[in-house]
Coordinates of C-alpha atoms in Angstrom, one line a residue:
M1 CA 0.0 0.0 0.0
G2 CA 1.8 3.1 -1.2
I3 CA 2.0 6.7 -0.1
S4 CA 1.1 9.3 -2.7
G5 CA 2.7 12.7 -2.8
H6 CA 0.4 15.3 -4.3
D7 CA 0.4 18.9 -3.4
T8 CA -2.9 19.6 -1.6
T9 CA -1.8 22.5 0.5
P10 CA -1.9 26.2 -0.5
T11 CA 1.4 28.0 -0.4
G12 CA 2.1 29.5 3.0
A13 CA -0.6 27.5 4.7
E14 CA 0.1 24.9 7.4
P15 CA -0.1 21.4 5.9
S16 CA -2.8 19.4 7.5
V17 CA -3.6 16.0 6.2
P18 CA -7.0 14.5 7.1
A19 CA -6.5 11.4 9.2
P20 CA -8.1 8.1 8.4
A21 CA -8.0 7.2 12.1
R22 CA -11.2 7.2 14.0
R23 CA -9.4 8.0 17.3
V24 CA -6.3 9.8 18.6
P25 CA -3.4 7.5 19.4
R26 CA -2.3 7.1 22.9
P27 CA 1.3 8.1 23.7
L28 CA 3.5 5.1 22.9
S29 CA 6.9 5.4 24.7
P30 CA 9.4 2.7 24.1
L31 CA 10.9 3.2 27.6
R32 CA 8.9 0.4 29.2
E33 CA 9.8 -2.1 26.5
H34 CA 13.5 -1.2 26.8
L35 CA 13.4 -1.7 30.5
R36 CA 11.8 -5.1 30.0
D37 CA 14.7 -6.0 27.7
T38 CA 17.3 -5.3 30.5
F39 CA 18.0 -7.5 33.5
W40 CA 19.3 -4.9 35.9
F41 CA 16.2 -2.8 36.4
T42 CA 14.0 -5.1 38.4
P43 CA 16.8 -6.4 40.8
T44 CA 17.9 -2.9 41.4
V45 CA 14.4 -1.9 42.3
G46 CA 14.3 -4.9 44.6
L47 CA 17.5 -3.8 46.4
L48 CA 16.2 -0.2 46.8
G49 CA 12.9 -1.5 48.1
A50 CA 14.8 -3.7 50.6
V51 CA 16.7 -0.6 51.9
V52 CA 13.5 1.4 52.2
A53 CA 11.6 -1.4 53.9
A54 CA 14.5 -2.0 56.3
G55 CA 14.5 1.6 57.3
V56 CA 10.7 1.7 57.9
V57 CA 10.7 -1.6 59.8
M58 CA 13.6 -0.6 62.0
E59 CA 11.9 2.7 62.8
L60 CA 8.8 0.7 63.8
D61 CA 10.9 -1.5 66.1
H62 CA 12.5 1.6 67.6
W63 CA 9.0 3.3 68.0
L64 CA 7.6 0.1 69.7
V65 CA 10.4 -0.1 72.3
R66 CA 10.4 3.6 73.0
G67 CA 6.6 3.5 73.6
L68 CA 6.9 0.6 76.0
Q69 CA 9.7 2.2 77.9
E70 CA 7.8 5.4 78.3
E71 CA 4.9 3.5 79.7
G72 CA 7.3 1.6 82.1
D73 CA 6.3 -1.8 80.7
Y74 CA 9.9 -3.2 80.9
E75 CA 8.6 -6.7 81.3
T76 CA 7.2 -6.7 77.8
V77 CA 10.4 -5.2 76.5
G78 CA 12.3 -8.0 78.1
S79 CA 10.0 -10.6 76.4
L80 CA 10.6 -8.9 73.1
I81 CA 14.3 -9.1 73.6
R82 CA 14.1 -12.8 74.2
I83 CA 11.9 -13.3 71.1
A84 CA 14.4 -11.3 69.0
D85 CA 17.3 -13.3 70.3
D86 CA 15.5 -16.6 69.4
A87 CA 14.8 -15.2 65.9
K88 CA 18.4 -14.0 65.4
S89 CA 19.6 -17.4 64.3
I90 CA 16.8 -17.6 61.7
V91 CA 17.7 -14.2 60.3
T92 CA 21.3 -15.1 60.1
T93 CA 20.5 -18.4 58.3
V94 CA 18.2 -16.6 55.9
G95 CA 21.0 -14.2 55.0
S96 CA 23.5 -16.9 54.2
A97 CA 21.0 -19.2 52.5
M98 CA 19.9 -16.5 50.0
L99 CA 23.4 -16.5 48.5
T100 CA 23.0 -20.2 47.8
F101 CA 19.6 -19.7 46.3
I102 CA 20.8 -16.9 44.1
G103 CA 23.6 -19.1 42.8
V104 CA 21.2 -21.9 42.0
V105 CA 18.8 -19.6 40.1
F106 CA 21.7 -18.1 38.2
S107 CA 23.0 -21.6 37.2
I108 CA 19.6 -22.8 36.1
S109 CA 19.2 -19.6 34.0
L110 CA 22.5 -20.1 32.2
V111 CA 21.7 -23.7 31.4
A112 CA 18.3 -22.7 30.1
L113 CA 19.8 -19.9 28.0
Q114 CA 22.4 -22.3 26.5
M115 CA 19.8 -24.9 25.6
A116 CA 17.4 -22.4 24.1
S117 CA 20.2 -20.8 22.0
G118 CA 21.4 -24.1 20.7
Q119 CA 18.1 -25.9 20.1
F120 CA 15.8 -23.2 19.0
S121 CA 17.5 -19.9 17.9
P122 CA 19.7 -17.2 19.4
R123 CA 16.8 -14.8 18.9
V124 CA 14.6 -16.6 21.5
V125 CA 17.1 -15.9 24.3
R126 CA 15.2 -12.6 24.7
L127 CA 12.3 -14.5 26.1
Y128 CA 14.4 -15.6 29.1
V129 CA 15.7 -12.1 29.5
R130 CA 12.2 -10.6 29.5
S131 CA 10.7 -13.3 31.8
R132 CA 9.0 -11.5 34.6
I133 CA 9.2 -14.5 37.0
T134 CA 12.9 -14.7 36.5
K135 CA 13.5 -11.1 37.2
C136 CA 11.1 -11.1 40.2
T137 CA 12.9 -14.2 41.6
F138 CA 16.3 -12.5 41.4
A139 CA 14.8 -9.3 42.8
V140 CA 13.2 -10.9 45.8
F141 CA 16.2 -13.1 46.6
L142 CA 18.5 -10.1 46.5
A143 CA 16.1 -8.1 48.6
T144 CA 15.7 -10.8 51.2
F145 CA 19.5 -11.2 51.4
L146 CA 20.1 -7.4 51.8
F147 CA 17.1 -7.1 54.3
A148 CA 18.5 -9.9 56.4
L149 CA 21.9 -8.2 56.5
L150 CA 20.4 -4.9 57.6
A151 CA 18.2 -6.7 60.2
Q152 CA 21.3 -8.3 61.7
S153 CA 22.8 -4.9 62.1
A154 CA 19.9 -3.8 64.3
Y155 CA 20.7 -6.3 67.0
E156 CA 22.4 -4.8 70.0
G157 CA 24.6 -6.3 72.6
E158 CA 22.6 -4.5 75.3
T159 CA 20.0 -6.7 77.1
D160 CA 18.8 -4.3 79.7
A161 CA 15.1 -3.5 79.0
R162 CA 15.6 0.0 80.4
T163 CA 18.5 1.2 78.2
I164 CA 18.1 -0.8 75.0
S165 CA 17.1 1.5 72.0
T166 CA 15.5 -1.0 69.6
V167 CA 14.5 -4.6 69.4
P168 CA 14.2 -6.1 65.9
V169 CA 10.9 -7.8 66.3
F170 CA 9.2 -6.5 63.2
S171 CA 12.4 -6.9 61.3
G172 CA 12.5 -10.6 62.1
L173 CA 8.8 -11.0 61.1
V174 CA 9.4 -9.3 57.7
C175 CA 12.5 -11.4 57.1
G176 CA 10.5 -14.5 57.7
L177 CA 7.8 -13.3 55.3
L178 CA 10.3 -12.5 52.6
L179 CA 11.7 -16.1 53.1
L180 CA 8.3 -17.6 52.4
V181 CA 7.8 -15.4 49.4
S182 CA 11.2 -16.4 48.1
L183 CA 10.4 -20.1 48.5
A184 CA 7.1 -19.7 46.5
L185 CA 8.9 -17.7 43.8
F186 CA 11.6 -20.4 43.5
V187 CA 9.0 -23.0 42.8
A188 CA 7.3 -20.7 40.3
Y189 CA 10.6 -19.9 38.7
V190 CA 11.6 -23.6 38.2
N191 CA 8.2 -24.3 36.7
S192 CA 8.4 -21.3 34.3
T193 CA 12.0 -22.2 33.2
L194 CA 11.0 -25.8 32.5
R195 CA 8.1 -24.5 30.3
L196 CA 10.5 -22.1 28.4
M197 CA 12.7 -25.1 27.6
R198 CA 9.8 -26.7 25.7
V199 CA 9.6 -25.7 22.1
G200 CA 5.8 -25.7 22.0
H201 CA 5.7 -23.1 24.8
V202 CA 8.4 -21.0 23.2
I203 CA 6.7 -20.7 19.8
D204 CA 3.4 -20.0 21.5
R205 CA 5.0 -17.1 23.4
I206 CA 6.4 -15.8 20.1
M207 CA 3.0 -16.0 18.5
R208 CA 1.3 -14.2 21.4
E209 CA 3.8 -11.4 21.4
S210 CA 3.4 -11.0 17.6
L211 CA -0.4 -10.7 17.8
H212 CA 0.1 -8.2 20.7
V213 CA 2.2 -6.1 18.3
L214 CA -0.6 -6.2 15.7
D215 CA -3.2 -5.1 18.3
R216 CA -1.0 -2.3 19.6
H217 CA -0.6 -0.9 16.1
A218 CA -4.4 -1.1 15.6
R219 CA -5.0 0.8 18.8
T220 CA -2.4 3.5 18.3
A221 CA -2.7 4.4 14.6
G222 CA -5.3 4.8 11.9
Q223 CA -6.0 1.7 10.0
G224 CA -8.9 0.6 7.9
A225 CA -8.6 3.2 5.1
D226 CA -6.2 4.1 2.4
P227 CA -3.3 6.3 3.5
P228 CA -3.9 10.0 2.8
A229 CA -2.1 12.0 0.1
L230 CA 1.0 13.6 1.6
P231 CA 2.2 17.2 0.9
P232 CA 5.3 17.5 -1.3
S233 CA 8.4 15.9 0.1
G234 CA 11.0 18.3 1.4
P235 CA 14.4 17.8 3.1
E236 CA 15.4 14.6 4.9
V237 CA 16.7 14.1 8.4
A238 CA 19.8 11.8 8.5
H239 CA 20.7 9.5 11.4
R240 CA 23.4 10.9 13.5
G241 CA 23.7 8.3 16.2
R242 CA 25.6 5.0 16.4
A243 CA 25.0 2.3 13.9
G244 CA 22.6 -0.5 14.8
V245 CA 19.2 -2.0 14.3
L246 CA 16.3 0.5 14.3
R247 CA 14.3 -1.0 17.2
D248 CA 11.5 1.6 17.6
V249 CA 10.6 5.2 17.5
H250 CA 9.0 7.4 20.1
I251 CA 5.7 8.0 18.3
A252 CA 4.1 10.5 20.7
R253 CA 7.2 12.7 20.7
L254 CA 7.5 12.7 16.9
V255 CA 3.9 13.6 16.5
R256 CA 4.4 16.6 18.8
V257 CA 7.5 17.7 16.9
A258 CA 5.7 17.5 13.6
R259 CA 2.7 19.4 14.9
R260 CA 4.8 22.2 16.3
Q261 CA 6.7 22.5 12.9
G262 CA 3.5 22.2 10.9
V263 CA 4.8 19.3 8.8
V264 CA 4.3 15.5 8.3
L265 CA 7.2 13.2 9.1
R266 CA 7.6 10.0 7.2
L267 CA 9.9 7.3 8.6
I268 CA 12.0 6.1 5.7
P269 CA 13.6 2.8 7.0
R270 CA 11.4 0.1 8.5
I271 CA 11.6 -1.0 12.1
G272 CA 14.2 -3.7 12.1
D273 CA 16.4 -2.2 9.4
Y274 CA 20.1 -1.7 10.1
V275 CA 21.0 2.0 10.0
V276 CA 24.4 3.7 9.9
P277 CA 25.3 7.3 10.5
G278 CA 24.1 9.3 7.5
T279 CA 21.2 7.0 6.7
P280 CA 18.1 9.1 5.9
L281 CA 15.6 8.5 8.7
F282 CA 12.8 11.0 8.1
A283 CA 11.4 12.7 5.1
V284 CA 9.8 16.1 5.9
H285 CA 6.5 16.6 3.9
G286 CA 4.9 20.0 3.7
G287 CA 7.7 22.2 5.0
R288 CA 11.0 23.5 3.8
S289 CA 12.8 23.4 7.2
V290 CA 14.0 20.4 9.1
P291 CA 12.9 20.1 12.7
P292 CA 15.8 21.0 15.1
A293 CA 18.1 18.3 16.2
R294 CA 17.3 19.0 19.8
A295 CA 13.6 18.3 19.2
L296 CA 14.4 15.0 17.5
R297 CA 16.7 13.8 20.2
Y298 CA 15.7 10.5 21.8
T299 CA 13.0 9.9 19.3
V300 CA 14.7 7.0 17.6
S301 CA 16.1 3.9 19.4
V302 CA 19.0 2.0 17.8
G303 CA 20.3 -1.3 19.3
V304 CA 22.2 -4.4 18.6
E305 CA 19.1 -6.6 17.9
R306 CA 15.5 -6.4 16.9
T307 CA 12.7 -6.3 19.5
F308 CA 9.0 -7.0 19.4
H309 CA 7.9 -3.5 20.5
Q310 CA 7.0 -2.1 17.0
D311 CA 8.3 -4.8 14.7
I312 CA 5.5 -6.9 13.3
G313 CA 7.8 -9.1 11.2
F314 CA 10.1 -10.2 14.1
G315 CA 7.9 -13.0 15.2
L316 CA 7.9 -14.5 11.7
R317 CA 11.6 -14.2 11.6
Q318 CA 12.0 -16.2 14.9
L319 CA 9.5 -18.9 13.8
S320 CA 11.3 -19.3 10.5
D321 CA 14.7 -19.6 12.2
I322 CA 13.4 -22.3 14.6
A323 CA 11.9 -24.2 11.7
Q324 CA 15.0 -24.0 9.7
R325 CA 17.2 -25.3 12.5
A326 CA 14.7 -28.1 13.1
L327 CA 14.9 -29.1 9.5
S328 CA 18.7 -29.1 9.4
P329 CA 20.5 -32.4 9.0
A330 CA 22.1 -32.0 12.4
V331 CA 18.7 -31.8 14.2
N332 CA 16.2 -33.4 11.8
D333 CA 13.1 -32.5 13.7
P334 CA 10.3 -31.9 11.2
T335 CA 7.6 -32.0 13.9
T336 CA 9.0 -28.7 15.3
A337 CA 8.9 -27.2 11.9
V338 CA 5.2 -28.2 11.6
Q339 CA 4.5 -26.5 14.9
C340 CA 6.2 -23.3 13.6
L341 CA 4.1 -23.5 10.4
D342 CA 1.0 -23.8 12.5
R343 CA 1.8 -20.4 14.1
I344 CA 2.9 -18.8 10.9
V345 CA -0.4 -19.7 9.3
Q346 CA -2.2 -18.3 12.3
F347 CA -0.3 -15.0 12.1
L348 CA -0.9 -14.7 8.3
T349 CA -4.6 -15.4 8.9
A350 CA -4.7 -12.6 11.6
I351 CA -3.4 -10.1 9.0
A352 CA -5.3 -11.5 6.0
H353 CA -7.8 -8.6 6.0
R354 CA -5.7 -5.9 7.7
P355 CA -4.4 -2.9 5.8
L356 CA -0.6 -3.1 5.5
G357 CA 2.1 -1.0 4.0
A358 CA 1.6 2.3 5.9
L359 CA 0.8 3.3 9.5
C360 CA -0.5 6.8 10.1
H361 CA -0.3 8.5 13.5
S362 CA -2.5 11.6 14.1
D363 CA -2.2 14.5 16.5
R364 CA -5.1 15.7 18.8
G365 CA -6.6 17.7 15.9
G366 CA -6.9 14.6 13.8
A367 CA -4.2 15.6 11.3
V368 CA -1.7 12.9 10.3
R369 CA 1.8 13.9 11.5
L370 CA 3.8 10.7 11.3
V371 CA 3.7 7.9 8.7
Q372 CA 5.6 4.6 9.1
D373 CA 6.3 2.1 6.4
L374 CA 5.2 -1.4 7.3
P375 CA 5.9 -4.7 5.5
G376 CA 3.3 -5.5 3.0
W377 CA 1.3 -8.8 2.6
T378 CA 3.8 -10.2 0.1
D379 CA 6.7 -9.3 2.3
L380 CA 5.2 -11.1 5.3
V381 CA 4.2 -14.2 3.3
D382 CA 7.7 -14.5 1.9
L383 CA 9.3 -14.0 5.3
G384 CA 7.2 -16.7 6.9
L385 CA 7.3 -19.3 4.1
T386 CA 10.3 -18.9 1.7
E387 CA 13.1 -20.4 3.8
I388 CA 10.9 -23.1 5.3
R389 CA 9.7 -24.1 1.8
R390 CA 13.3 -24.4 0.5
C391 CA 14.4 -26.6 3.5
A392 CA 11.2 -28.7 3.6
V393 CA 11.6 -30.5 0.2
G394 CA 13.1 -33.6 1.8
S395 CA 10.4 -33.9 4.6
P396 CA 7.0 -34.9 3.4
Q397 CA 5.6 -34.1 6.8
V398 CA 6.5 -30.4 6.4
T399 CA 5.5 -30.2 2.7
R400 CA 2.0 -31.6 3.5
R401 CA 1.5 -29.1 6.3
L402 CA 2.7 -26.3 4.1
M403 CA 0.2 -27.3 1.3
A404 CA -2.6 -27.3 3.9
G405 CA -1.6 -23.9 5.2
L406 CA -1.6 -22.5 1.7
D407 CA -5.0 -24.0 1.1
D408 CA -6.4 -22.4 4.3
L409 CA -4.9 -19.0 3.5
W410 CA -6.1 -19.2 -0.1
A411 CA -9.7 -19.6 1.2
L412 CA -9.4 -16.8 3.8
V413 CA -7.5 -14.0 2.1
P414 CA -9.1 -11.5 -0.4
Q415 CA -8.6 -12.1 -4.1
E416 CA -5.9 -9.5 -4.5
R417 CA -3.7 -11.2 -1.9
R418 CA -3.7 -14.7 -3.4
R419 CA -0.8 -14.2 -5.9
P420 CA 2.1 -14.8 -3.4
L421 CA 0.3 -17.9 -2.2
E422 CA 0.0 -19.2 -5.7
R423 CA 3.7 -18.5 -6.3
H424 CA 4.7 -20.5 -3.2
R425 CA 2.5 -23.4 -4.1
T426 CA 4.0 -23.5 -7.6
L427 CA 7.6 -23.3 -6.3
L428 CA 6.9 -26.1 -3.8
E429 CA 5.4 -28.4 -6.4
Q430 CA 8.4 -27.7 -8.7
A431 CA 10.9 -28.4 -6.0
V432 CA 9.3 -31.6 -4.9
A433 CA 9.1 -32.7 -8.6
R434 CA 12.8 -32.2 -9.0
T435 CA 13.8 -33.8 -5.7
V436 CA 11.5 -36.8 -5.3
P437 CA 11.9 -39.4 -8.1
E438 CA 8.9 -41.6 -7.4
A439 CA 5.5 -40.4 -8.5
A440 CA 3.7 -41.9 -5.6
D441 CA 6.0 -40.2 -3.1
R442 CA 5.5 -36.9 -4.9
E443 CA 1.8 -37.2 -4.7
F444 CA 2.0 -38.1 -1.0
A445 CA 4.4 -35.2 -0.3
L446 CA 2.0 -32.7 -1.9
E447 CA -1.2 -33.9 -0.3
A448 CA -2.6 -31.3 2.1
D449 CA -2.6 -32.4 5.8
R450 CA -2.8 -30.0 8.7
Q451 CA -0.9 -32.4 10.9
G452 CA 1.8 -33.1 8.3
I453 CA 1.6 -36.8 8.7
G454 CA -1.2 -37.2 11.2

């Protein structure tokens, strides 16, 4: 779906393109997604929370003892001292045991990462890095360890109920509570890690994240109509940062910049493209001046690898990689390739009737201010099927599932989107005819079967 560039704005007037969107997009900041792709943020928050909690709980302990001393209830203070002394060994044990727990969790994570990278694809390692249960487990274990150390520092050598300043009663209770939470999280973490080591769960996670990206695009930008005609193209904005993969753009900030300048910005590379310094990033439509560099700062995120945040093709890329590795002679696992084809057909079905090729973002007034180039239908079909089709010729289980998927898509997509499906079917038939010598085997390999060889 292309973008036309006709002059529809009088000279000197502010360009304003009527938006096809029926609602104004919500601000879409990539900060949350970037934090999810890091492993330091959640444990750091856990450590800071432990320090704050320790300070509050120690103040409660001090307040409790001071209140009892002011009332002259020294007998109760003495009872609290004995209770705290009995709990001191538990707090000390918790502090040392947490280090062992942390080492076990770290070891399990490394083994899981190594197996996922070797068996599935290096691209799926991000699922482990983004795992909430893994981050929460590390955070709570570290917080429990730090809290136990701080609680131990609250113990005093003084045992006189009249002169002691604090008794760590609440500290011991909170430390025990954190221990129970840590044990529950450890069980949940082991269960989650074992699930992430199963290929079915991994490809299902990839599929769910891919569909989530589609829904996010539908909520934040105008879809369902042809893209509007843009004002004449003016100067271009070049990339001035470091080289890397274009991971995402700050849509809300770019829309504000374009509205203030009275222009329409068009993102030239696609999300997932590798950009180097000097690569044109934005084309300015409807204006002769480029937005200032300060206004465009932090609007583009460049990293070392692709992410799911705004990249609708990244899920197909991962599924195709897993299927190719499964079909390699070293692995020879066609059933995994069939599972990947199941999800690829599901994804292509989800976008069968969606407009592709351009994504328009509007300001509060309803005027389009930012246009993104998306992969078209043919691009996504080729991404999902081409490499698997070339590797599947020697596996009738995969060719039969691929034929069934093409049949299903053929019946579901509009007439104008059937051409790439027909091309893949023809190429598959030709490849099987060249490779398989027996006519009966060729007929068997090209028979549609949703289970491959059920």
